[in-house]
């Protein structure tokens, strides 16, 4: 079990932007050391744990698997419900497929003060395989001595407020402001000169003194919680940081007639290797990054792949196949599916298909979190949150890390922490990569037009590595 004590705050360090935003506000007015639970040991959970520990808090990280990495920890295992719709399905956290390479260069993926650079014996390509990312996160955890904080193999079953806070905040689930706290904080933040104002500001007013109960069970015995077995453990914390990711609850395309269509369906969350589709005709729904990648992976073994997209970045010729083997056809959205196996597209063409793979994204889902209805996760939105981090009525004792991914948001967080904005080269490289994977998805990882930016980045990161 991890040691419970935190280390003294470390001075003069360059902090990762989102980790410090959590601890800066979670510091509490009297700067007392708090016992904080972090849910998940992926990228967000690891950096949150490091920053909280630097501030002198006692940190416990819950991780249901046997290692760090979160979604970057590949497993060949898949769920027993290929579409991921059943609530009682066997859950598998990772969404990686075996051949996955990053869709961003390694130099823009690392934490600001712990660069992600090639190492001997690992995939040294600019867009490496997923194993290199996992190794990087393992290096981070080991370098900052985080492994001793982590409870491996513990699945969080329930996170709930302890009395008296839960009694103070108890209300019907459709009332998201039971005590008028949001209205009060809105008013006090405006009085304090908060230019942004608006419901959910955490810059003014008092906070509810709330503690949290966490029930966890051995990850290999998830049914013990339902049976009330003694393997279930309860621990109490001053605060909880949710870093459990949001790539586990699939969203599925709605298709007219799909209930009568005889083929097999799955979500990309449960896709691993192309051999499953050898000799088949496969429909891929969704032409974002996963759809583009998986269509090319499956095309290695499939007879035909039909990639359906809502929109295309540029004019595409839907009459001509693409791909290395010339067996990928591009289409507009799927219009309908039929009993004879035919799938019809909106542009009027059709294909008799064996399988449909939904590359249609994910919904936010935190089934373990009980906030008496104060915080809700509804598909594409977690609300109400101040700047995607703090629920106003429960700040600073409950927070979320890693929900949005936008440059301006990152720079705003950095400014709140007293850190510099992201380097210009980091932004330019990311934008170039995004345009590349949309414009030439077959080659953008290995033929890049921003070599000069890459050299600038590697020079800066190389200098930083020597000081770690």
Short mmCIF file of C-alpha atoms in Angstrom, two decimals:
data_model
loop_
_atom_site.label_atom_id
_atom_site.label_comp_id
_atom_site.label_asym_id
_atom_site.label_seq_id
_atom_site.Cartn_x
_atom_site.Cartn_y
_atom_site.Cartn_z
CA UNK A 1 0.00 0.00 0.00
CA UNK A 2 1.29 3.52 -0.66
CA UNK A 3 2.76 5.75 1.98
CA UNK A 4 0.22 8.29 3.12
CA UNK A 5 2.52 11.21 3.81
CA UNK A 6 3.18 13.92 1.21
CA UNK A 7 6.52 15.56 0.51
CA UNK A 8 7.22 19.25 1.24
CA UNK A 9 6.50 21.62 -1.61
CA UNK A 10 9.32 21.86 -4.13
CA UNK A 11 10.27 25.40 -5.10
CA UNK A 12 11.55 26.84 -8.37
CA UNK A 13 10.12 24.17 -10.66
CA UNK A 14 8.33 24.56 -13.95
CA UNK A 15 4.96 22.98 -13.31
CA UNK A 16 2.77 21.09 -15.72
CA UNK A 17 -0.05 23.48 -16.51
CA UNK A 18 -3.13 21.47 -15.56
CA UNK A 19 -1.67 19.85 -12.46
CA UNK A 20 -0.82 23.16 -10.87
CA UNK A 21 -4.22 24.65 -11.60
CA UNK A 22 -5.72 21.95 -9.42
CA UNK A 23 -3.36 22.41 -6.48
CA UNK A 24 -3.32 26.21 -6.62
CA UNK A 25 -7.05 26.39 -5.92
CA UNK A 26 -7.08 23.26 -3.78
CA UNK A 27 -4.57 24.84 -1.42
CA UNK A 28 -7.35 26.05 0.94
CA UNK A 29 -7.10 29.44 2.71
CA UNK A 30 -5.02 28.16 5.63
CA UNK A 31 -2.69 26.15 3.39
CA UNK A 32 -3.30 23.03 5.47
CA UNK A 33 -2.14 19.69 4.15
CA UNK A 34 -5.05 17.64 2.86
CA UNK A 35 -5.61 13.99 2.15
CA UNK A 36 -6.45 13.82 -1.54
CA UNK A 37 -7.61 10.90 -3.67
CA UNK A 38 -6.77 10.81 -7.37
CA UNK A 39 -8.90 8.50 -9.50
CA UNK A 40 -6.79 6.98 -12.29
CA UNK A 41 -3.06 6.63 -12.96
CA UNK A 42 -3.01 7.73 -16.58
CA UNK A 43 -1.34 10.92 -17.81
CA UNK A 44 -3.75 13.24 -15.97
CA UNK A 45 -3.68 11.26 -12.74
CA UNK A 46 0.10 11.03 -12.64
CA UNK A 47 0.71 14.73 -13.10
CA UNK A 48 -2.08 15.65 -10.67
CA UNK A 49 -0.51 13.38 -8.05
CA UNK A 50 2.90 14.92 -8.58
CA UNK A 51 1.66 18.49 -8.22
CA UNK A 52 -0.48 17.74 -5.18
CA UNK A 53 2.46 16.05 -3.50
CA UNK A 54 4.67 19.04 -4.27
CA UNK A 55 2.18 21.22 -2.43
CA UNK A 56 2.55 19.04 0.66
CA UNK A 57 -0.71 17.10 0.38
CA UNK A 58 -1.02 13.42 1.23
CA UNK A 59 -1.98 11.67 -2.03
CA UNK A 60 -3.51 8.27 -2.75
CA UNK A 61 -4.02 7.24 -6.39
CA UNK A 62 -6.59 4.57 -7.23
CA UNK A 63 -5.80 2.52 -10.34
CA UNK A 64 -7.87 -0.51 -11.32
CA UNK A 65 -5.16 -2.05 -13.54
CA UNK A 66 -1.75 -3.37 -12.49
CA UNK A 67 0.25 -0.50 -14.01
CA UNK A 68 0.28 3.18 -14.92
CA UNK A 69 -0.69 4.59 -18.32
CA UNK A 70 -4.48 4.56 -18.41
CA UNK A 71 -5.73 4.34 -21.97
CA UNK A 72 -2.11 3.99 -23.20
CA UNK A 73 -1.82 0.55 -21.57
CA UNK A 74 -2.70 -1.74 -24.48
CA UNK A 75 -4.57 -4.98 -23.95
CA UNK A 76 -5.81 -7.49 -26.50
CA UNK A 77 -8.83 -8.05 -24.30
CA UNK A 78 -12.19 -6.64 -25.46
CA UNK A 79 -15.57 -6.24 -23.82
CA UNK A 80 -18.28 -8.90 -24.08
CA UNK A 81 -20.62 -6.29 -25.62
CA UNK A 82 -18.91 -5.17 -28.87
CA UNK A 83 -20.97 -1.96 -29.03
CA UNK A 84 -20.41 -1.11 -25.37
CA UNK A 85 -24.07 -0.40 -24.68
CA UNK A 86 -24.90 -2.78 -21.83
CA UNK A 87 -24.38 -1.31 -18.38
CA UNK A 88 -23.52 -4.75 -16.97
CA UNK A 89 -20.89 -5.54 -19.60
CA UNK A 90 -17.36 -6.58 -18.71
CA UNK A 91 -15.46 -3.28 -18.80
CA UNK A 92 -12.13 -2.85 -20.57
CA UNK A 93 -10.53 0.55 -20.08
CA UNK A 94 -8.12 0.84 -23.00
CA UNK A 95 -9.30 1.76 -26.49
CA UNK A 96 -5.96 1.11 -28.23
CA UNK A 97 -5.63 -1.13 -31.27
CA UNK A 98 -2.45 -3.11 -31.83
CA UNK A 99 -1.00 -1.03 -34.69
CA UNK A 100 -1.76 2.42 -33.26
CA UNK A 101 0.77 5.21 -33.71
CA UNK A 102 0.34 8.64 -32.18
CA UNK A 103 -1.45 11.29 -34.24
CA UNK A 104 0.74 14.04 -32.78
CA UNK A 105 4.55 14.22 -32.77
CA UNK A 106 6.19 13.12 -29.54
CA UNK A 107 7.73 16.55 -28.94
CA UNK A 108 4.32 18.17 -28.35
CA UNK A 109 2.90 15.34 -26.22
CA UNK A 110 5.17 15.55 -23.18
CA UNK A 111 4.75 17.46 -19.93
CA UNK A 112 6.38 20.89 -20.03
CA UNK A 113 9.16 19.98 -17.60
CA UNK A 114 9.61 16.31 -18.58
CA UNK A 115 10.12 16.14 -22.36
CA UNK A 116 8.97 13.19 -24.44
CA UNK A 117 12.06 12.46 -26.52
CA UNK A 118 13.29 9.25 -28.21
CA UNK A 119 15.26 6.77 -26.13
CA UNK A 120 17.48 3.92 -27.17
CA UNK A 121 15.62 0.67 -27.66
CA UNK A 122 12.26 2.38 -28.21
CA UNK A 123 10.36 3.54 -31.27
CA UNK A 124 12.34 6.65 -32.24
CA UNK A 125 9.99 7.82 -34.97
CA UNK A 126 8.45 11.24 -34.62
CA UNK A 127 5.00 9.61 -34.46
CA UNK A 128 5.81 6.53 -32.39
CA UNK A 129 3.76 3.47 -31.57
CA UNK A 130 1.63 3.40 -28.44
CA UNK A 131 4.25 1.41 -26.51
CA UNK A 132 6.58 4.43 -26.54
CA UNK A 133 3.92 6.61 -24.91
CA UNK A 134 3.35 4.05 -22.18
CA UNK A 135 7.10 3.84 -21.55
CA UNK A 136 7.26 7.64 -21.29
CA UNK A 137 4.50 7.68 -18.66
CA UNK A 138 6.24 4.89 -16.76
CA UNK A 139 9.46 6.93 -16.83
CA UNK A 140 7.58 9.95 -15.47
CA UNK A 141 6.05 7.94 -12.62
CA UNK A 142 9.40 6.41 -11.66
CA UNK A 143 11.35 9.66 -11.95
CA UNK A 144 9.03 11.47 -9.54
CA UNK A 145 8.63 8.46 -7.21
CA UNK A 146 4.87 8.24 -7.79
CA UNK A 147 4.50 4.46 -7.77
CA UNK A 148 4.49 4.35 -3.98
CA UNK A 149 1.35 6.53 -3.98
CA UNK A 150 -0.69 4.21 -6.19
CA UNK A 151 -3.13 1.52 -5.08
CA UNK A 152 -2.91 -0.82 -8.07
CA UNK A 153 -5.70 -3.29 -8.72
CA UNK A 154 -8.32 -1.27 -6.81
CA UNK A 155 -11.50 -0.39 -8.66
CA UNK A 156 -13.38 2.63 -7.34
CA UNK A 157 -17.00 1.60 -6.86
CA UNK A 158 -18.37 4.77 -5.31
CA UNK A 159 -17.27 8.31 -4.51
CA UNK A 160 -19.74 10.19 -2.31
CA UNK A 161 -19.91 13.14 0.06
CA UNK A 162 -19.66 12.46 3.77
CA UNK A 163 -22.05 13.97 6.31
CA UNK A 164 -22.63 16.72 7.18
CA UNK A 165 -21.86 18.14 3.73
CA UNK A 166 -24.12 15.63 1.98
CA UNK A 167 -26.96 16.61 4.35
CA UNK A 168 -26.37 20.30 3.74
CA UNK A 169 -26.35 19.76 -0.01
CA UNK A 170 -29.04 17.05 -0.10
CA UNK A 171 -31.81 17.93 -2.51
CA UNK A 172 -33.84 16.52 -5.41
CA UNK A 173 -31.50 15.47 -8.18
CA UNK A 174 -32.97 17.99 -10.62
CA UNK A 175 -31.90 20.92 -8.42
CA UNK A 176 -28.26 21.60 -9.23
CA UNK A 177 -27.98 24.53 -6.78
CA UNK A 178 -29.57 23.22 -3.58
CA UNK A 179 -28.37 25.93 -1.23
CA UNK A 180 -28.05 28.86 -3.60
CA UNK A 181 -24.28 28.46 -3.52
CA UNK A 182 -23.82 29.12 -7.22
CA UNK A 183 -25.92 32.27 -7.05
CA UNK A 184 -24.04 33.37 -3.93
CA UNK A 185 -20.64 32.73 -5.46
CA UNK A 186 -21.65 34.46 -8.66
CA UNK A 187 -22.59 37.54 -6.66
CA UNK A 188 -19.51 37.49 -4.45
CA UNK A 189 -17.17 36.95 -7.39
CA UNK A 190 -18.66 39.96 -9.14
CA UNK A 191 -18.35 42.00 -5.97
CA UNK A 192 -14.71 40.97 -5.79
CA UNK A 193 -14.13 42.33 -9.27
CA UNK A 194 -14.09 39.01 -11.15
CA UNK A 195 -14.30 40.16 -14.72
CA UNK A 196 -15.45 36.78 -15.96
CA UNK A 197 -18.19 36.48 -13.34
CA UNK A 198 -20.95 34.10 -14.22
CA UNK A 199 -22.22 31.07 -12.36
CA UNK A 200 -19.51 28.80 -11.16
CA UNK A 201 -16.76 31.26 -10.34
CA UNK A 202 -14.50 29.93 -7.61
CA UNK A 203 -12.68 33.20 -7.07
CA UNK A 204 -15.02 34.58 -4.45
CA UNK A 205 -17.17 33.41 -1.56
CA UNK A 206 -16.83 30.58 0.91
CA UNK A 207 -16.50 26.88 0.19
CA UNK A 208 -18.50 24.02 1.64
CA UNK A 209 -16.38 22.00 4.08
CA UNK A 210 -16.90 18.67 2.37
CA UNK A 211 -15.13 15.35 2.84
CA UNK A 212 -15.45 12.33 0.60
CA UNK A 213 -15.96 8.62 1.10
CA UNK A 214 -14.39 6.25 -1.44
CA UNK A 215 -15.46 2.61 -1.66
CA UNK A 216 -13.10 0.38 -3.64
CA UNK A 217 -12.82 -3.33 -4.36
CA UNK A 218 -10.18 -5.59 -5.92
CA UNK A 219 -10.42 -5.02 -9.66
CA UNK A 220 -10.54 -8.77 -10.30
CA UNK A 221 -13.53 -9.15 -7.97
CA UNK A 222 -15.84 -6.40 -9.13
CA UNK A 223 -18.96 -8.35 -8.13
CA UNK A 224 -17.90 -8.29 -4.46
CA UNK A 225 -19.25 -4.75 -4.09
CA UNK A 226 -22.74 -5.89 -5.03
CA UNK A 227 -22.60 -8.80 -2.60
CA UNK A 228 -21.36 -6.68 0.31
CA UNK A 229 -18.19 -8.73 0.76
CA UNK A 230 -15.52 -7.61 3.21
CA UNK A 231 -13.13 -7.07 0.27
CA UNK A 232 -14.80 -3.69 -0.21
CA UNK A 233 -12.84 -0.95 1.58
CA UNK A 234 -13.86 2.56 2.56
CA UNK A 235 -11.46 5.46 2.99
CA UNK A 236 -12.14 9.11 3.75
CA UNK A 237 -10.50 12.04 1.95
CA UNK A 238 -10.54 15.83 2.10
CA UNK A 239 -10.68 16.09 -1.68
CA UNK A 240 -11.02 14.00 -4.84
CA UNK A 241 -9.50 14.62 -8.28
CA UNK A 242 -11.20 12.67 -11.07
CA UNK A 243 -8.66 11.62 -13.72
CA UNK A 244 -10.38 8.50 -15.03
CA UNK A 245 -10.41 9.51 -18.70
CA UNK A 246 -13.29 9.66 -21.14
CA UNK A 247 -12.60 7.02 -23.77
CA UNK A 248 -14.58 4.13 -22.30
CA UNK A 249 -18.28 4.88 -22.91
CA UNK A 250 -18.94 4.51 -26.66
CA UNK A 251 -21.32 6.65 -28.69
CA UNK A 252 -23.10 4.79 -31.49
CA UNK A 253 -24.45 6.13 -34.78
CA UNK A 254 -28.21 5.98 -35.22
CA UNK A 255 -28.98 4.13 -38.45
CA UNK A 256 -32.43 3.61 -39.90
CA UNK A 257 -33.21 -0.11 -40.18
CA UNK A 258 -30.15 -1.28 -38.25
CA UNK A 259 -32.17 -3.66 -36.08
CA UNK A 260 -33.01 -5.75 -39.15
CA UNK A 261 -29.50 -5.66 -40.63
CA UNK A 262 -27.87 -9.14 -40.23
CA UNK A 263 -24.17 -8.23 -39.99
CA UNK A 264 -21.98 -7.72 -36.93
CA UNK A 265 -21.31 -4.36 -35.32
CA UNK A 266 -18.71 -3.06 -32.92
CA UNK A 267 -17.40 0.23 -31.63
CA UNK A 268 -13.76 1.17 -32.22
CA UNK A 269 -13.27 0.85 -28.45
CA UNK A 270 -13.33 -2.92 -29.03
CA UNK A 271 -11.24 -3.01 -32.20
CA UNK A 272 -7.78 -4.54 -31.87
CA UNK A 273 -6.47 -6.31 -35.02
CA UNK A 274 -7.50 -6.39 -38.73
CA UNK A 275 -7.40 -10.18 -39.06
CA UNK A 276 -10.91 -10.27 -37.56
CA UNK A 277 -12.21 -8.89 -40.87
CA UNK A 278 -10.21 -10.98 -43.33
CA UNK A 279 -11.99 -11.17 -46.69
CA UNK A 280 -14.98 -9.15 -45.50
CA UNK A 281 -16.71 -5.98 -46.64
CA UNK A 282 -16.56 -3.49 -43.77
CA UNK A 283 -18.33 -0.16 -43.20
CA UNK A 284 -16.42 2.38 -41.08
CA UNK A 285 -18.68 5.11 -39.67
CA UNK A 286 -16.76 8.27 -38.79
CA UNK A 287 -13.84 9.85 -40.63
CA UNK A 288 -12.05 11.51 -37.74
CA UNK A 289 -8.64 10.22 -36.66
CA UNK A 290 -9.71 6.77 -35.46
CA UNK A 291 -11.92 6.19 -38.51
CA UNK A 292 -9.15 7.15 -40.93
CA UNK A 293 -6.59 4.99 -39.12
CA UNK A 294 -8.77 1.93 -38.58
CA UNK A 295 -10.04 1.97 -42.16
CA UNK A 296 -6.46 1.69 -43.40
CA UNK A 297 -5.61 -0.98 -40.84
CA UNK A 298 -8.61 -3.14 -41.74
CA UNK A 299 -7.96 -2.66 -45.47
CA UNK A 300 -4.82 -4.79 -45.07
CA UNK A 301 -6.98 -7.91 -44.75
CA UNK A 302 -10.53 -6.95 -45.78
CA UNK A 303 -11.97 -7.32 -49.26
CA UNK A 304 -13.42 -3.80 -49.21
CA UNK A 305 -13.60 -0.94 -46.72
CA UNK A 306 -16.24 1.78 -47.04
CA UNK A 307 -15.43 4.89 -45.00
CA UNK A 308 -18.46 7.07 -44.20
CA UNK A 309 -18.01 10.67 -43.07
CA UNK A 310 -20.35 13.47 -42.11
CA UNK A 311 -18.04 16.07 -43.64
CA UNK A 312 -14.79 15.95 -45.59
CA UNK A 313 -12.01 18.52 -45.33
CA UNK A 314 -11.68 18.84 -49.08
CA UNK A 315 -13.42 17.69 -52.22
CA UNK A 316 -13.16 13.91 -52.49
CA UNK A 317 -13.83 11.62 -55.42
CA UNK A 318 -16.26 9.04 -54.12
CA UNK A 319 -16.13 7.12 -57.39
CA UNK A 320 -12.47 6.16 -57.04
CA UNK A 321 -10.98 3.92 -54.35
CA UNK A 322 -8.02 5.06 -52.25
CA UNK A 323 -5.46 3.46 -49.96
CA UNK A 324 -2.31 1.43 -50.49
CA UNK A 325 -4.31 -1.54 -51.83
CA UNK A 326 -6.97 0.50 -53.62
CA UNK A 327 -9.80 -1.07 -51.65
CA UNK A 328 -11.11 1.89 -49.59
CA UNK A 329 -14.16 3.78 -50.84
CA UNK A 330 -15.25 7.13 -49.41
CA UNK A 331 -18.90 7.97 -48.75
CA UNK A 332 -21.22 10.49 -47.19
CA UNK A 333 -23.22 9.53 -44.10
CA UNK A 334 -25.00 6.20 -43.86
CA UNK A 335 -28.67 6.58 -44.75
CA UNK A 336 -30.08 3.15 -43.90
CA UNK A 337 -29.39 -0.55 -43.40
CA UNK A 338 -31.46 -3.45 -44.76
CA UNK A 339 -32.32 -7.08 -44.10
CA UNK A 340 -30.37 -8.33 -47.12
CA UNK A 341 -27.12 -6.88 -45.69
CA UNK A 342 -27.15 -3.75 -47.85
CA UNK A 343 -26.01 -0.43 -46.35
CA UNK A 344 -27.12 2.66 -48.27
CA UNK A 345 -25.27 5.98 -48.18
CA UNK A 346 -26.79 9.45 -48.54
CA UNK A 347 -25.12 10.08 -51.91
CA UNK A 348 -27.15 7.17 -53.30
CA UNK A 349 -24.57 4.35 -53.45
CA UNK A 350 -24.74 1.17 -51.41
CA UNK A 351 -22.67 -1.83 -50.35
CA UNK A 352 -23.53 -5.31 -49.11
CA UNK A 353 -21.47 -5.46 -45.92
CA UNK A 354 -20.43 -8.04 -43.37
CA UNK A 355 -19.57 -5.64 -40.53
CA UNK A 356 -19.97 -2.08 -39.30
CA UNK A 357 -17.34 -0.41 -37.10
CA UNK A 358 -18.55 2.69 -35.26
CA UNK A 359 -15.68 5.17 -34.97
CA UNK A 360 -18.07 7.69 -33.49
CA UNK A 361 -16.42 8.87 -30.31
CA UNK A 362 -17.25 8.65 -26.63
CA UNK A 363 -19.53 10.08 -23.98
CA UNK A 364 -18.43 11.36 -20.60
CA UNK A 365 -19.29 8.82 -17.93
CA UNK A 366 -18.42 8.64 -14.23
CA UNK A 367 -20.66 5.85 -12.91
CA UNK A 368 -18.81 5.74 -9.58
CA UNK A 369 -19.42 9.42 -8.76
CA UNK A 370 -22.38 10.30 -6.50
CA UNK A 371 -22.80 14.05 -6.01
CA UNK A 372 -26.52 14.04 -5.16
CA UNK A 373 -27.21 15.27 -8.70
CA UNK A 374 -25.04 18.38 -8.32
CA UNK A 375 -22.68 17.29 -11.12
CA UNK A 376 -24.01 15.44 -14.14
CA UNK A 377 -22.26 13.78 -17.09
CA UNK A 378 -24.62 13.86 -20.04
CA UNK A 379 -23.03 12.69 -23.26
CA UNK A 380 -20.78 15.50 -24.43
CA UNK A 381 -20.99 17.64 -21.30
CA UNK A 382 -19.98 17.50 -17.65
CA UNK A 383 -21.79 20.26 -15.77
CA UNK A 384 -21.79 22.57 -14.00
CA UNK A 385 -18.02 23.12 -13.98
CA UNK A 386 -15.98 26.27 -13.68
CA UNK A 387 -13.47 26.28 -16.56
CA UNK A 388 -13.98 22.52 -17.03
CA UNK A 389 -12.36 21.77 -13.65
CA UNK A 390 -14.36 22.67 -10.54
CA UNK A 391 -18.08 22.15 -9.72
CA UNK A 392 -18.98 25.47 -8.07
CA UNK A 393 -20.99 23.99 -5.20
CA UNK A 394 -18.24 21.49 -4.34
CA UNK A 395 -15.04 23.38 -5.12
CA UNK A 396 -12.28 22.93 -4.27
CA UNK A 397 -12.85 19.46 -2.83
CA UNK A 398 -13.95 17.90 -6.14
CA UNK A 399 -12.24 18.53 -9.47
CA UNK A 400 -11.79 17.02 -12.93
CA UNK A 401 -8.57 16.98 -14.93
CA UNK A 402 -8.25 16.41 -18.67
CA UNK A 403 -11.75 17.10 -20.02
CA UNK A 404 -11.01 19.69 -22.76
CA UNK A 405 -8.07 19.92 -25.16
CA UNK A 406 -7.73 23.38 -26.68
CA UNK A 407 -4.78 25.74 -27.09
CA UNK A 408 -6.50 28.83 -25.72
CA UNK A 409 -7.73 26.89 -22.71
CA UNK A 410 -4.23 25.56 -22.03
CA UNK A 411 -2.82 29.09 -22.19
CA UNK A 412 -5.52 30.36 -19.83
CA UNK A 413 -4.65 27.65 -17.30
CA UNK A 414 -0.96 28.51 -17.61
CA UNK A 415 -1.71 32.18 -16.92
CA UNK A 416 -3.69 31.26 -13.79
CA UNK A 417 -0.72 29.26 -12.54
CA UNK A 418 1.88 31.94 -13.25
CA UNK A 419 3.40 29.81 -16.02
CA UNK A 420 4.39 30.88 -19.51
CA UNK A 421 2.04 30.09 -22.37
CA UNK A 422 2.81 27.10 -24.57
CA UNK A 423 5.80 27.65 -26.83
CA UNK A 424 4.90 28.94 -30.32
CA UNK A 425 6.54 25.92 -31.94
CA UNK A 426 4.34 23.57 -29.91
CA UNK A 427 1.18 25.21 -31.20
CA UNK A 428 2.42 25.39 -34.81
CA UNK A 429 3.56 21.75 -34.87
CA UNK A 430 0.21 20.57 -33.48
CA UNK A 431 -1.73 22.58 -36.08
CA UNK A 432 0.48 21.31 -38.91
CA UNK A 433 -0.09 17.75 -37.72
CA UNK A 434 -3.85 18.19 -37.56
CA UNK A 435 -3.95 19.60 -41.09
CA UNK A 436 -1.69 16.80 -42.30
CA UNK A 437 -3.84 13.97 -41.00
CA UNK A 438 -6.89 15.55 -42.60
CA UNK A 439 -5.24 16.32 -45.92
CA UNK A 440 -2.96 13.29 -46.45
CA UNK A 441 -3.82 10.64 -43.83
CA UNK A 442 -1.76 7.91 -45.52
CA UNK A 443 1.58 9.70 -45.19
CA UNK A 444 1.48 12.57 -42.66
CA UNK A 445 3.28 10.58 -39.95
CA UNK A 446 6.35 9.90 -42.09
CA UNK A 447 6.53 12.88 -44.45
CA UNK A 448 6.23 16.23 -42.70
CA UNK A 449 6.63 19.79 -43.97
CA UNK A 450 7.64 21.29 -40.61
CA UNK A 451 11.18 19.92 -40.28
CA UNK A 452 12.50 23.31 -39.16
CA UNK A 453 9.97 23.47 -36.32
CA UNK A 454 10.89 19.94 -35.31
CA UNK A 455 14.55 20.92 -35.09
CA UNK A 456 13.74 23.98 -32.96
CA UNK A 457 11.64 21.85 -30.62
CA UNK A 458 14.26 19.14 -30.24
CA UNK A 459 16.97 21.69 -29.51
CA UNK A 460 14.91 23.25 -26.70
CA UNK A 461 13.78 19.92 -25.29
CA UNK A 462 17.28 18.48 -25.49
CA UNK A 463 18.60 21.34 -23.38
CA UNK A 464 15.84 20.76 -20.84
CA UNK A 465 16.52 17.02 -20.63
CA UNK A 466 20.08 17.67 -19.51
CA UNK A 467 18.76 19.50 -16.43
CA UNK A 468 16.32 16.79 -15.29
#
